[in-house]
Coordinates of C-alpha atoms in Angstrom, one line a residue:
Chain C
M1 CA -13.6 35.3 1.8
I2 CA -12.1 31.8 2.1
R3 CA -14.9 29.1 1.6
S4 CA -12.7 26.0 1.6
T5 CA -9.8 26.2 4.1
K6 CA -8.7 22.6 2.7
D7 CA -8.3 24.0 -0.7
F8 CA -6.8 27.2 0.4
W9 CA -3.9 25.6 2.5
T10 CA -3.3 22.7 0.2
G11 CA -2.9 25.1 -2.7
L12 CA -0.5 27.3 -0.7
I13 CA 1.5 24.3 0.3
Y14 CA 1.7 23.1 -3.4
I15 CA 2.6 26.6 -4.7
G16 CA 5.3 27.0 -2.0
L17 CA 6.9 23.6 -2.8
G18 CA 6.6 24.1 -6.6
V19 CA 8.2 27.5 -6.4
S20 CA 11.0 26.2 -4.2
A21 CA 11.6 23.3 -6.7
I22 CA 11.9 25.7 -9.6
V23 CA 14.2 28.1 -7.7
I24 CA 16.5 25.3 -6.4
A25 CA 16.6 23.6 -9.9
R26 CA 17.8 27.0 -11.3
D27 CA 21.3 25.8 -9.9
Y28 CA 21.4 22.9 -12.1
A29 CA 21.8 22.7 -16.0
M30 CA 18.7 22.8 -17.9
G31 CA 19.7 21.1 -21.0
T32 CA 17.5 20.8 -24.0
A33 CA 14.4 18.6 -24.9
V34 CA 16.8 16.3 -26.8
K35 CA 19.3 16.2 -24.0
M36 CA 17.5 17.0 -20.8
G37 CA 19.7 18.3 -18.0
P38 CA 19.1 17.5 -14.4
A39 CA 17.0 20.8 -14.0
Y40 CA 14.5 19.9 -17.0
F41 CA 12.0 17.4 -15.3
P42 CA 12.0 19.1 -11.9
S43 CA 11.3 22.4 -13.4
I44 CA 8.3 21.0 -15.4
L45 CA 7.0 19.3 -12.2
G46 CA 7.6 22.5 -10.2
G47 CA 5.6 24.5 -12.7
L48 CA 2.8 21.9 -12.8
L49 CA 2.7 21.9 -8.9
V50 CA 2.4 25.8 -8.8
L51 CA -0.4 25.7 -11.5
I52 CA -2.4 22.9 -9.4
G53 CA -1.8 25.1 -6.3
L54 CA -3.0 28.2 -8.0
I55 CA -6.2 26.6 -9.1
S56 CA -6.7 25.2 -5.6
V57 CA -6.4 28.6 -4.0
I58 CA -8.6 30.2 -6.5
R59 CA -11.2 27.3 -6.0
S60 CA -11.1 28.0 -2.2
F61 CA -12.7 31.4 -2.8
V62 CA -15.4 30.1 -5.0
V63 CA -16.5 26.6 -3.9
S64 CA -17.0 25.8 -0.2
G65 CA -15.8 22.7 1.4
T66 CA -15.6 20.8 4.6
P67 CA -13.4 22.6 7.1
I68 CA -10.2 21.1 8.4
G69 CA -10.6 19.0 11.5
A70 CA -8.7 19.8 14.6
F71 CA -5.2 18.7 14.8
G72 CA -4.3 15.9 17.3
F73 CA -1.3 17.8 18.7
K74 CA -0.8 15.4 21.7
G75 CA -0.6 12.3 19.6
L76 CA 1.4 14.0 16.8
S77 CA 4.0 15.4 19.0
L78 CA 4.4 12.3 21.3
V79 CA 4.5 9.8 18.3
I80 CA 6.9 12.1 16.2
G81 CA 8.9 13.3 19.3
S82 CA 9.5 9.7 20.6
T83 CA 10.6 8.6 17.1
L84 CA 13.1 11.6 17.0
L85 CA 14.2 10.9 20.5
F86 CA 14.9 7.2 19.6
G87 CA 17.0 8.3 16.6
A88 CA 18.9 10.8 18.7
I89 CA 19.9 8.7 21.6
V90 CA 19.9 5.1 20.2
R91 CA 23.6 5.1 19.5
G92 CA 24.5 6.7 22.8
T93 CA 22.3 4.7 25.2
G94 CA 21.9 1.4 23.3
V95 CA 18.4 -0.2 22.5
L96 CA 18.1 -1.4 26.1
V97 CA 17.4 2.2 27.0
A98 CA 16.2 3.8 23.6
L99 CA 13.4 1.3 22.9
P100 CA 11.7 1.3 26.3
L101 CA 11.7 5.0 26.1
L102 CA 10.3 5.0 22.6
V103 CA 7.5 2.8 23.9
L104 CA 6.7 4.8 27.1
V105 CA 6.7 8.3 25.4
S106 CA 4.6 7.2 22.6
A107 CA 2.1 5.1 24.6
Y108 CA 1.5 8.3 26.7
G109 CA -0.2 9.6 23.5
S110 CA -3.2 7.3 24.0
T111 CA -6.2 8.6 26.1
R112 CA -6.2 5.1 27.8
F113 CA -2.6 5.1 28.9
R114 CA -2.0 3.2 32.0
W115 CA 1.5 2.8 33.6
A116 CA 1.6 -0.9 34.5
P117 CA 0.7 -2.6 31.2
T118 CA 2.8 -0.1 29.2
I119 CA 5.9 -0.9 31.3
V120 CA 5.2 -4.7 30.8
M121 CA 4.8 -4.1 27.0
A122 CA 8.1 -1.9 26.9
F123 CA 10.0 -4.7 28.6
G124 CA 8.6 -7.5 26.4
L125 CA 9.1 -5.5 23.1
T126 CA 12.8 -4.5 24.1
L127 CA 13.5 -8.2 25.0
F128 CA 12.1 -9.3 21.7
C129 CA 13.8 -6.8 19.5
A130 CA 17.2 -7.3 21.4
L131 CA 17.0 -11.0 20.7
V132 CA 15.6 -11.0 17.1
F133 CA 17.0 -7.8 15.5
I134 CA 20.3 -7.2 17.4
E135 CA 21.4 -10.8 18.3
G136 CA 19.5 -12.7 15.6
L137 CA 19.8 -10.4 12.5
G138 CA 22.9 -8.6 13.6
I139 CA 21.7 -5.0 13.1
P140 CA 24.7 -2.9 14.3
L141 CA 23.0 -1.3 17.2
P142 CA 24.6 -1.6 20.6
L143 CA 22.6 -3.1 23.6
L144 CA 24.1 -0.5 25.8
G145 CA 25.7 2.4 24.1
S146 CA 28.8 4.4 24.4
W147 CA 27.3 6.8 27.1
F148 CA 27.4 3.6 29.3
G149 CA 30.7 2.5 28.2
G150 CA 29.1 -0.2 25.8
Chain T
M8 CA 1.7 -28.7 -22.0
E9 CA 4.1 -25.8 -21.4
L10 CA 2.0 -24.4 -18.6
L11 CA 2.1 -27.8 -16.5
S12 CA 5.9 -27.9 -16.8
H13 CA 6.0 -24.2 -15.8
L14 CA 3.9 -25.1 -12.8
A15 CA 6.1 -28.1 -12.1
I16 CA 9.1 -25.8 -11.8
G17 CA 7.2 -23.5 -9.4
W18 CA 6.0 -26.5 -7.4
H19 CA 9.6 -27.5 -7.0
T20 CA 10.5 -24.0 -5.6
A21 CA 7.3 -23.5 -3.5
A22 CA 6.8 -26.9 -1.9
T23 CA 10.2 -27.1 -0.2
W24 CA 9.8 -27.2 3.6
A25 CA 11.5 -23.8 3.9
N26 CA 9.3 -22.0 1.5
L27 CA 6.1 -23.7 2.8
F28 CA 7.2 -22.3 6.2
Y29 CA 7.7 -18.7 4.8
C30 CA 4.5 -19.0 2.9
F31 CA 2.8 -19.9 6.1
V32 CA 4.3 -17.1 7.9
G33 CA 3.4 -14.7 5.3
V34 CA -0.4 -15.7 5.2
F35 CA -0.5 -15.8 9.0
L36 CA 0.9 -12.3 9.4
G37 CA -1.2 -11.1 6.6
T38 CA -4.4 -12.5 8.2
A39 CA -3.4 -11.0 11.5
I40 CA -2.8 -7.5 10.0
G41 CA -5.9 -7.8 8.0
V42 CA -7.9 -8.7 11.0
L43 CA -6.5 -5.6 12.9
P44 CA -8.0 -2.3 11.9
G45 CA -5.4 0.4 11.6
L46 CA -2.6 -1.7 10.4
G47 CA -2.5 -2.3 6.7
P48 CA -0.4 -4.4 4.3
T49 CA 1.6 -1.4 3.0
A50 CA 3.1 -0.5 6.5
T51 CA 3.6 -4.1 7.5
I52 CA 5.3 -5.2 4.4
A53 CA 7.6 -2.0 4.7
M54 CA 8.4 -3.0 8.3
L55 CA 9.2 -6.6 7.3
L56 CA 11.1 -5.7 4.2
P57 CA 14.6 -5.5 6.2
V58 CA 13.9 -8.8 7.9
T59 CA 13.7 -10.5 4.4
F60 CA 17.2 -9.3 3.3
V61 CA 18.7 -12.5 5.0
L62 CA 16.2 -14.7 3.0
P63 CA 16.8 -16.1 -0.5
P64 CA 14.8 -13.9 -2.9
E65 CA 12.1 -16.6 -3.7
S66 CA 11.4 -17.0 0.0
A67 CA 11.3 -13.2 0.6
L68 CA 8.7 -12.7 -2.3
I69 CA 6.7 -15.7 -1.2
M70 CA 6.4 -14.3 2.2
L71 CA 5.7 -10.9 1.4
A72 CA 3.1 -11.9 -1.3
G73 CA 1.4 -14.0 1.4
I74 CA 1.1 -10.8 3.5
Y75 CA -0.8 -9.1 0.9
Y76 CA -3.5 -11.6 -0.2
G77 CA -3.5 -13.0 3.4
S78 CA -4.6 -9.5 4.5
Q79 CA -7.5 -9.3 1.9
Y80 CA -8.6 -12.5 3.7
G81 CA -8.3 -11.2 7.1
G82 CA -10.0 -8.0 6.4
S83 CA -13.4 -9.6 5.9
T84 CA -13.3 -11.1 9.4
T85 CA -13.2 -7.8 11.0
S86 CA -15.8 -6.4 8.7
I87 CA -18.3 -9.1 9.4
L88 CA -17.8 -9.3 13.2
V89 CA -17.4 -5.8 14.3
N90 CA -18.7 -3.6 11.5
L91 CA -15.2 -2.1 11.0
P92 CA -13.2 -2.7 7.8
G93 CA -10.0 -4.5 8.8
E94 CA -8.7 -3.6 5.3
A95 CA -9.6 -0.8 2.9
A96 CA -10.8 -3.5 0.4
S97 CA -13.2 -5.0 2.9
V98 CA -15.2 -1.8 3.3
V99 CA -18.2 -2.9 1.4
T100 CA -18.2 -6.2 3.1
T101 CA -19.3 -4.4 6.5
I102 CA -22.6 -3.7 4.7
D103 CA -24.0 -7.1 4.5
G104 CA -21.5 -8.9 6.5
Y105 CA -22.3 -7.3 9.7
Q106 CA -25.9 -7.5 9.2
M107 CA -25.7 -11.3 8.7
A108 CA -23.5 -11.3 12.0
R109 CA -26.4 -9.5 13.8
Q110 CA -28.9 -12.0 12.6
G111 CA -26.8 -14.7 14.1
R112 CA -25.4 -15.8 10.6
A113 CA -21.8 -14.7 11.1
G114 CA -20.7 -18.2 10.5
A115 CA -22.1 -18.5 7.2
A116 CA -20.8 -15.1 6.4
L117 CA -17.3 -16.0 7.3
A118 CA -17.5 -19.3 5.3
A119 CA -18.8 -17.6 2.2
S120 CA -15.9 -15.1 2.4
A121 CA -13.4 -17.9 2.9
V122 CA -14.7 -20.2 0.1
G123 CA -15.0 -17.2 -2.3
S124 CA -11.6 -16.0 -1.4
F125 CA -10.1 -19.5 -2.0
F126 CA -11.9 -20.0 -5.4
A127 CA -11.0 -16.5 -6.5
G128 CA -7.4 -17.0 -5.4
T129 CA -7.2 -20.3 -7.4
V130 CA -8.6 -18.7 -10.5
A131 CA -6.2 -15.7 -10.2
T132 CA -3.2 -18.0 -9.8
L133 CA -4.2 -19.8 -13.0
L134 CA -4.6 -16.5 -14.7
I135 CA -1.2 -15.3 -13.8
A136 CA 0.3 -18.5 -15.0
A137 CA -1.5 -18.5 -18.2
F138 CA -1.2 -14.7 -19.1
A139 CA 2.0 -13.4 -17.6
P140 CA 4.5 -15.0 -19.9
P141 CA 2.8 -13.8 -23.1
L142 CA 2.3 -10.5 -21.6
A143 CA 5.8 -10.3 -20.5
E144 CA 6.8 -11.1 -24.4
V145 CA 4.6 -8.2 -25.7
A146 CA 6.3 -6.1 -22.9
L147 CA 9.7 -6.9 -24.4
E148 CA 8.5 -4.8 -27.4
F149 CA 7.9 -1.7 -25.4
G150 CA 10.1 1.2 -26.1
P151 CA 11.0 4.2 -23.6
A152 CA 7.9 6.1 -24.9
D153 CA 5.6 3.3 -24.2
F154 CA 6.8 2.7 -20.7
F155 CA 6.5 6.4 -20.0
S156 CA 2.9 6.3 -21.1
L157 CA 2.2 3.2 -19.2
M158 CA 3.4 5.0 -15.9
V159 CA 1.3 7.9 -16.9
L160 CA -1.7 5.6 -17.0
G161 CA -1.0 4.0 -13.6
L162 CA -0.6 7.4 -12.0
V163 CA -3.9 8.7 -13.5
A164 CA -5.5 5.5 -12.3
S165 CA -4.3 6.1 -8.9
I166 CA -5.5 9.6 -9.1
V167 CA -9.1 8.5 -10.2
L168 CA -9.2 5.9 -7.3
A169 CA -8.0 8.2 -4.6
Q170 CA -10.6 9.6 -2.2
G171 CA -11.4 13.2 -2.1
S172 CA -10.5 16.0 -4.3
L173 CA -9.2 15.2 -7.9
L174 CA -7.3 18.3 -8.0
H175 CA -5.4 17.5 -4.9
A176 CA -4.7 13.9 -5.8
I177 CA -3.0 15.3 -9.0
G178 CA -1.0 17.7 -6.8
M179 CA 0.2 14.7 -4.6
V180 CA 1.3 12.8 -7.7
V181 CA 3.4 15.7 -9.0
L182 CA 4.8 16.1 -5.4
G183 CA 5.6 12.6 -5.2
L184 CA 7.4 12.7 -8.5
L185 CA 9.5 15.6 -7.2
F186 CA 10.4 13.7 -4.0
G187 CA 11.5 10.8 -6.0
L188 CA 14.0 13.0 -7.7
I189 CA 15.9 13.9 -4.6
G190 CA 19.5 12.6 -4.8
T191 CA 21.9 12.0 -7.4
D192 CA 20.8 12.5 -11.1
V193 CA 21.8 9.3 -12.9
N194 CA 22.6 11.0 -16.2
S195 CA 24.7 14.1 -15.0
G196 CA 25.8 12.9 -11.6
A197 CA 24.5 16.2 -10.2
L198 CA 23.1 16.2 -6.6
R199 CA 19.5 17.5 -6.6
F200 CA 17.6 18.8 -3.7
T201 CA 19.9 17.3 -1.1
F202 CA 20.3 20.5 0.9
G203 CA 23.7 19.7 1.7
F204 CA 22.9 16.3 3.4
F205 CA 25.3 13.7 2.0
E206 CA 22.7 11.1 3.4
L207 CA 20.4 12.3 0.7
A208 CA 23.0 11.5 -2.2
D209 CA 21.3 8.2 -2.8
G210 CA 17.9 9.5 -2.7
I211 CA 15.1 8.9 0.0
G212 CA 14.3 5.3 0.3
F213 CA 10.6 4.4 -0.4
V214 CA 10.5 2.2 2.6
T215 CA 11.2 5.2 4.8
V216 CA 8.5 7.1 3.0
A217 CA 5.9 4.3 3.2
M218 CA 6.7 3.8 7.0
G219 CA 6.4 7.4 7.7
M220 CA 3.2 8.2 5.9
F221 CA 1.4 4.8 6.2
G222 CA 2.9 3.7 9.5
L223 CA 3.4 6.9 11.7
G224 CA 1.0 9.1 10.0
E225 CA -1.7 6.4 10.3
I226 CA -1.0 6.1 14.1
V227 CA -1.4 9.8 14.8
R228 CA -4.6 9.7 12.9
N229 CA -5.9 6.6 14.8
L230 CA -4.9 8.2 18.1
Q231 CA -7.1 11.1 17.3
D232 CA -10.3 9.2 17.0
E233 CA -9.3 6.4 19.4
N234 CA -12.6 6.5 21.4
D235 CA -14.5 5.2 18.2
R236 CA -12.6 2.1 18.4
S237 CA -14.3 0.3 21.2
V238 CA -14.8 -3.1 20.0
T239 CA -17.2 -5.9 20.7
A240 CA -17.2 -8.9 18.4
S241 CA -20.5 -10.9 17.5
K242 CA -20.8 -14.4 18.5
I243 CA -20.2 -17.0 15.9
T244 CA -22.5 -20.1 15.5
G245 CA -22.7 -22.6 12.8
L246 CA -19.9 -22.2 10.2
W247 CA -21.5 -24.2 7.5
P248 CA -23.7 -22.2 5.0
T249 CA -27.1 -23.8 4.3
K250 CA -28.0 -25.3 0.8
E251 CA -29.9 -22.2 0.1
D252 CA -26.8 -20.1 0.9
W253 CA -24.7 -22.2 -1.3
R254 CA -27.0 -21.7 -4.3
R255 CA -27.0 -18.1 -3.8
M256 CA -23.3 -17.5 -3.2
I257 CA -21.8 -19.7 -5.9
P258 CA -23.0 -17.4 -8.9
A259 CA -21.9 -14.4 -6.7
I260 CA -18.4 -15.8 -6.2
L261 CA -18.2 -16.5 -9.9
R262 CA -19.0 -12.9 -10.9
G263 CA -16.8 -11.5 -8.1
T264 CA -13.9 -13.4 -9.3
V265 CA -14.2 -12.3 -12.9
I266 CA -14.6 -8.7 -11.9
G267 CA -12.0 -8.7 -9.2
S268 CA -9.5 -10.4 -11.5
A269 CA -10.1 -7.9 -14.4
L270 CA -10.0 -4.8 -12.3
G271 CA -6.9 -5.9 -10.4
L272 CA -5.0 -5.9 -13.6
L273 CA -5.5 -2.1 -14.0
P274 CA -2.5 -0.1 -13.0
G275 CA -3.2 2.0 -9.8
S276 CA -6.0 -0.3 -8.7
G277 CA -5.3 -3.6 -6.9
S278 CA -8.1 -5.0 -4.7
I279 CA -10.0 -2.1 -3.7
L280 CA -11.8 -1.3 -6.9
G281 CA -12.6 -4.8 -7.5
S282 CA -14.7 -5.2 -4.2
F283 CA -16.7 -1.9 -5.0
G284 CA -17.3 -3.0 -8.5
A285 CA -18.4 -6.5 -7.5
Y286 CA -20.7 -5.2 -4.8
S287 CA -22.5 -2.7 -7.1
I288 CA -22.8 -5.3 -9.9
E289 CA -24.2 -8.1 -7.6
K290 CA -26.8 -5.4 -6.2
K291 CA -28.0 -4.8 -9.7
V292 CA -28.1 -8.4 -11.0
S293 CA -29.3 -10.2 -7.9
K294 CA -32.8 -11.5 -7.6
H295 CA -32.7 -10.8 -3.8
R296 CA -32.0 -7.1 -4.4
A297 CA -34.2 -6.0 -1.5
E298 CA -32.0 -8.0 0.9
F299 CA -28.9 -5.9 0.2
G300 CA -27.9 -3.9 3.1
K301 CA -30.0 -6.2 5.2
G302 CA -27.7 -9.2 5.3
A303 CA -27.6 -10.8 1.6
I304 CA -24.8 -13.4 1.5
E305 CA -24.1 -12.3 -2.1
G306 CA -23.0 -9.0 -0.7
V307 CA -20.3 -10.8 1.3
A308 CA -19.4 -13.5 -1.1
A309 CA -18.9 -11.3 -4.2
P310 CA -16.7 -8.5 -2.9
E311 CA -14.5 -10.8 -0.9
S312 CA -13.8 -13.0 -4.0
A313 CA -13.2 -9.9 -6.0
N314 CA -10.6 -8.3 -3.5
N315 CA -8.7 -11.6 -3.3
A316 CA -8.6 -12.1 -7.0
G317 CA -7.7 -8.4 -7.5
A318 CA -4.9 -8.6 -4.9
Q319 CA -3.3 -11.6 -6.9
T320 CA -3.9 -10.3 -10.5
S321 CA -2.3 -7.0 -9.5
F322 CA 1.0 -8.9 -9.4
I323 CA 0.7 -9.4 -13.3
P324 CA 1.8 -5.9 -14.2
M325 CA 4.4 -6.0 -11.6
L326 CA 6.0 -9.3 -12.7
T327 CA 5.7 -8.8 -16.5
L328 CA 6.3 -5.0 -17.0
G329 CA 8.2 -4.4 -13.7
I330 CA 5.8 -1.5 -13.0
P331 CA 4.0 -1.3 -9.5
S332 CA 0.2 -0.8 -9.8
N333 CA -0.1 0.0 -6.2
P334 CA 2.1 0.8 -3.1
V335 CA 2.4 -2.8 -2.1
M336 CA 3.5 -3.9 -5.5
A337 CA 6.1 -1.0 -5.4
L338 CA 7.5 -2.6 -2.2
M339 CA 7.6 -6.0 -3.8
I340 CA 9.7 -4.3 -6.6
G341 CA 12.0 -2.9 -3.9
A342 CA 12.4 -6.3 -2.4
M343 CA 13.3 -7.7 -5.8
I344 CA 15.9 -4.9 -6.6
I345 CA 17.4 -5.4 -3.0
H346 CA 17.9 -9.0 -3.9
G347 CA 19.6 -8.1 -7.2
I348 CA 16.8 -8.9 -9.5
Q349 CA 15.9 -6.2 -11.9
P350 CA 12.2 -6.2 -12.4
G351 CA 10.8 -6.3 -15.8
P352 CA 9.6 -8.4 -18.5
Q353 CA 12.8 -10.5 -18.6
V354 CA 12.1 -11.9 -15.1
V355 CA 9.8 -14.6 -16.3
T356 CA 12.5 -16.2 -18.5
S357 CA 15.6 -15.2 -16.5
Q358 CA 14.4 -16.2 -13.2
P359 CA 11.8 -19.1 -13.8
A360 CA 12.1 -20.6 -10.4
L361 CA 11.5 -17.4 -8.7
F362 CA 8.6 -16.4 -10.9
W363 CA 6.8 -19.8 -11.0
G364 CA 7.7 -20.4 -7.3
V365 CA 5.9 -17.2 -6.4
V366 CA 2.9 -18.1 -8.6
V367 CA 2.5 -21.6 -7.3
S368 CA 3.0 -20.5 -3.6
M369 CA 0.0 -18.1 -4.0
W370 CA -2.2 -21.1 -4.6
I371 CA -0.7 -23.2 -1.7
G372 CA -1.1 -19.9 0.5
N373 CA -4.7 -19.7 -0.4
L374 CA -5.2 -23.4 0.5
M375 CA -3.5 -22.7 3.8
L376 CA -5.7 -19.7 4.5
L377 CA -8.9 -21.8 3.8
I378 CA -7.8 -24.8 6.0
L379 CA -6.3 -22.7 8.8
N380 CA -8.6 -19.8 9.3
L381 CA -11.9 -21.2 9.7
P382 CA -10.8 -23.3 12.7
L383 CA -8.7 -20.5 14.0
I384 CA -11.6 -18.1 13.8
G385 CA -11.7 -18.0 17.7
M386 CA -8.1 -16.8 18.0
W387 CA -8.7 -14.1 15.3
V388 CA -11.8 -12.7 17.3
R389 CA -9.3 -12.3 20.3
V390 CA -6.9 -10.6 18.0
I391 CA -9.5 -8.0 17.0
T392 CA -10.1 -7.1 20.5
I393 CA -6.5 -6.1 21.2
P394 CA -6.8 -2.5 22.3
Y395 CA -5.0 0.0 20.1
Q396 CA -3.1 1.5 22.8
F397 CA -1.3 -1.9 23.2
L398 CA -0.7 -2.1 19.5
Y399 CA 0.8 1.1 18.1
P400 CA 3.7 1.4 20.3
G401 CA 4.9 -2.1 18.9
I402 CA 4.3 -0.8 15.2
L403 CA 6.4 2.3 16.1
V404 CA 9.2 0.1 17.5
F405 CA 9.4 -2.2 14.4
C406 CA 9.2 1.0 12.1
A407 CA 12.1 2.6 14.0
I408 CA 14.4 -0.5 14.1
G409 CA 13.4 -1.5 10.5
V410 CA 14.0 1.9 9.0
F411 CA 17.4 2.0 10.8
S412 CA 18.5 -1.2 9.6
L413 CA 18.0 -0.2 5.9
K414 CA 21.1 1.8 5.8
N415 CA 22.3 1.6 9.5
A416 CA 21.6 5.3 9.6
T417 CA 19.8 7.2 12.2
F418 CA 19.2 9.8 9.5
D419 CA 16.4 7.8 8.0
V420 CA 14.8 7.5 11.4
Y421 CA 14.4 11.3 11.3
L422 CA 13.3 11.3 7.7
M423 CA 10.6 8.7 8.5
A424 CA 9.5 10.9 11.4
L425 CA 9.3 13.9 9.0
F426 CA 7.2 11.9 6.4
G427 CA 5.0 10.9 9.3
V428 CA 4.3 14.6 9.7
V429 CA 3.8 15.1 6.0
G430 CA 1.5 12.1 5.9
Y431 CA -0.7 13.2 8.7
V432 CA -0.9 17.1 7.7
F433 CA -1.9 15.9 4.1
S434 CA -4.5 13.6 5.3
K435 CA -6.0 16.3 7.5
L436 CA -6.1 18.4 4.4
G437 CA -8.0 15.6 2.6
C438 CA -5.0 14.4 0.3
E439 CA -4.6 10.6 0.2
P440 CA -1.0 9.5 0.6
A441 CA -1.3 6.4 -1.8
P442 CA -0.9 8.3 -5.2
M443 CA 2.1 10.1 -3.8
L444 CA 3.9 7.0 -2.7
L445 CA 3.3 5.4 -6.1
A446 CA 4.6 8.6 -8.0
F447 CA 7.6 8.7 -5.5
I448 CA 8.7 5.3 -6.7
L449 CA 7.9 6.0 -10.4
G450 CA 9.6 9.4 -10.3
P451 CA 13.1 8.5 -11.3
L452 CA 11.9 5.9 -13.8
M453 CA 9.6 8.2 -15.5
E454 CA 12.4 10.9 -15.9
E455 CA 14.6 8.2 -17.4
Y456 CA 12.1 7.0 -19.8
L457 CA 11.1 10.5 -20.7
R458 CA 14.8 11.3 -21.3
R459 CA 15.4 8.3 -23.5
A460 CA 12.2 8.7 -25.6
M461 CA 13.0 12.3 -26.2
L462 CA 16.6 11.5 -27.2
L463 CA 15.3 8.7 -29.6
S464 CA 12.9 11.0 -31.1
R465 CA 15.3 13.9 -31.4
G466 CA 13.2 16.2 -29.1
D467 CA 10.0 15.5 -30.8
P468 CA 7.3 15.1 -28.2
M469 CA 4.8 13.7 -30.9
V470 CA 6.6 10.3 -30.4
F471 CA 4.2 9.6 -27.5
I472 CA 1.2 9.8 -29.8
R473 CA 3.0 8.3 -32.9
R474 CA 3.8 5.0 -31.2
P475 CA 0.6 2.8 -31.3
I476 CA 1.1 1.3 -27.8
S477 CA 2.0 4.6 -26.2
A478 CA -0.9 6.3 -27.9
T479 CA -3.3 3.7 -26.7
L480 CA -2.0 4.0 -23.1
L481 CA -2.3 7.7 -23.1
A482 CA -5.9 7.6 -24.7
M483 CA -6.8 5.3 -21.9
S484 CA -5.4 7.8 -19.3
V485 CA -7.5 10.6 -20.9
L486 CA -10.6 8.5 -20.8
A487 CA -10.0 7.6 -17.2
M488 CA -9.6 11.2 -16.3
L489 CA -12.7 12.3 -18.4
S490 CA -14.7 9.6 -16.8
V491 CA -14.2 11.3 -13.5
L492 CA -15.3 14.7 -14.7
I493 CA -18.5 13.3 -16.3
P494 CA -21.1 13.9 -13.6
T495 CA -22.9 10.5 -13.6
F496 CA -19.7 8.6 -13.0
S497 CA -18.2 11.0 -10.5
K498 CA -21.4 10.7 -8.6
T499 CA -20.9 6.8 -8.4
R500 CA -17.4 7.4 -7.4
E501 CA -18.5 9.6 -4.5
E502 CA -21.1 7.2 -3.5
A503 CA -18.8 4.1 -3.7
F504 CA -16.5 5.9 -1.3
K505 CA -19.4 6.9 1.0
E506 CA -20.6 3.3 1.4

């Protein structure tokens, strides 16, 4: 019976990542303690991580802990989704389209979302970024991208 | 006096109009983000780092340093007026600060925090000026084994200071070290853990990780308990403390400064430990013990002095050893590397204008904070009441543009989003991101020093115990680890975090 879900899942993640590190590192040269190859340090770390993960999983059956709180899926998906969207379209559409979309989509994640102030904010932030970052600091992003012939 | 001539060099750099301006921008922004709950110095400095590429290195470091100690200053305002810590290091200030505000003594509390911070900042600046150069000379004697052990101590300290499970914090450190190894191995040229992405050949930028975990991850977390954030600030009347207040706060400020300066030096610490330590000591030695928790001015003056002192003395290991003691210092090191300055003990002698300029600017910045912020308090109160839904889309925009501009690659935008998820999931599981970020930065350095040390010792791991400096550092690490496992101390650790 799992008594601490936090310990259990953290442990599983550590074990999974540790094992992957060791397995992937098998493609690299191990070397010796005197002349360490690229696999040496990652393998030690992977082993340590597996060990810590195992202790954590074992502990999850012995010691009870606080349960994992609910995931904020709405906020998570909108904040991460809007960032990915920005990355995907910014070269194609340019910042004049990609930035307002980033603001609108992410702002929708708030329980207090209202259209009017968000649109004003999207406009203001886009103007500011276009002036400061694109014109001022010369970051190589188009104002209007290739999809609009920019 | 050598010290005076050094300070003169620094004055020459720091007191130019341009650098005064950047110092002002730094402390002003720092105060603003310190005042705002939910936006911390790590995310802000990561966001602004790309902007500083166009500045000369002194100006960039002066501004970034200003953001850090400015945020310690601003954090107290929110703690006192709305009972929310604006900054992690101001958590204890909420206890007595907010009580004072409720009794109509917010003005006195703000003044105590301001005066304390200024005094502590001045002392800490002098400490850096006096002790950094000799320490840097000692550090020149460090061999690879000593550096390795020093990093172990730093990581152990960050584990000890992390909130939540000790075991998970150790795991986060190991995981951070592994993430740090992604990219090309400098010794063999082999590509490690790149999964076929050529974008990963240079490794993952620490700014990308910092923005993802501290910027995006934090936003998602804040959005989830958004409803707790309704904010109404207390009214402020009478900024000037009474004679009785002065009599009580001066010794508290002195004690806070000493404790904060000392604890700030510890790798892995920075300002947070200092404010907790100063508060609990003040509670023990004060004559007005009964008033603690009900609005004792010492309970504001001591921790606020301590966190400002600690924020500044935490620059000492960074400037003299080139080793970051907390994520903010890691970003400062990143800024130096970007400007072509290799951090390490040689910085003091090879870059005197930069080193002393930054030191002197800290004192100037503290003076600006004192002069500007008490009159501007009305404005900061309005900043506190900015609703979060108008804040985070802006943070996201700056993160997205900032991370893109590092290498002009949308790949980094995706990576940042990925680390946002990683940061959020781990925080849900009760694992703090700070130790992981520190380990992430130290990962490649640690491997390099481990390799060199083992090569020099012909594969004999005893070298770490045989060299006196290394042995001392490792012994300190073991002691720090043991101290958490000993029941009495671990109880105080839990209590400190609960408060």
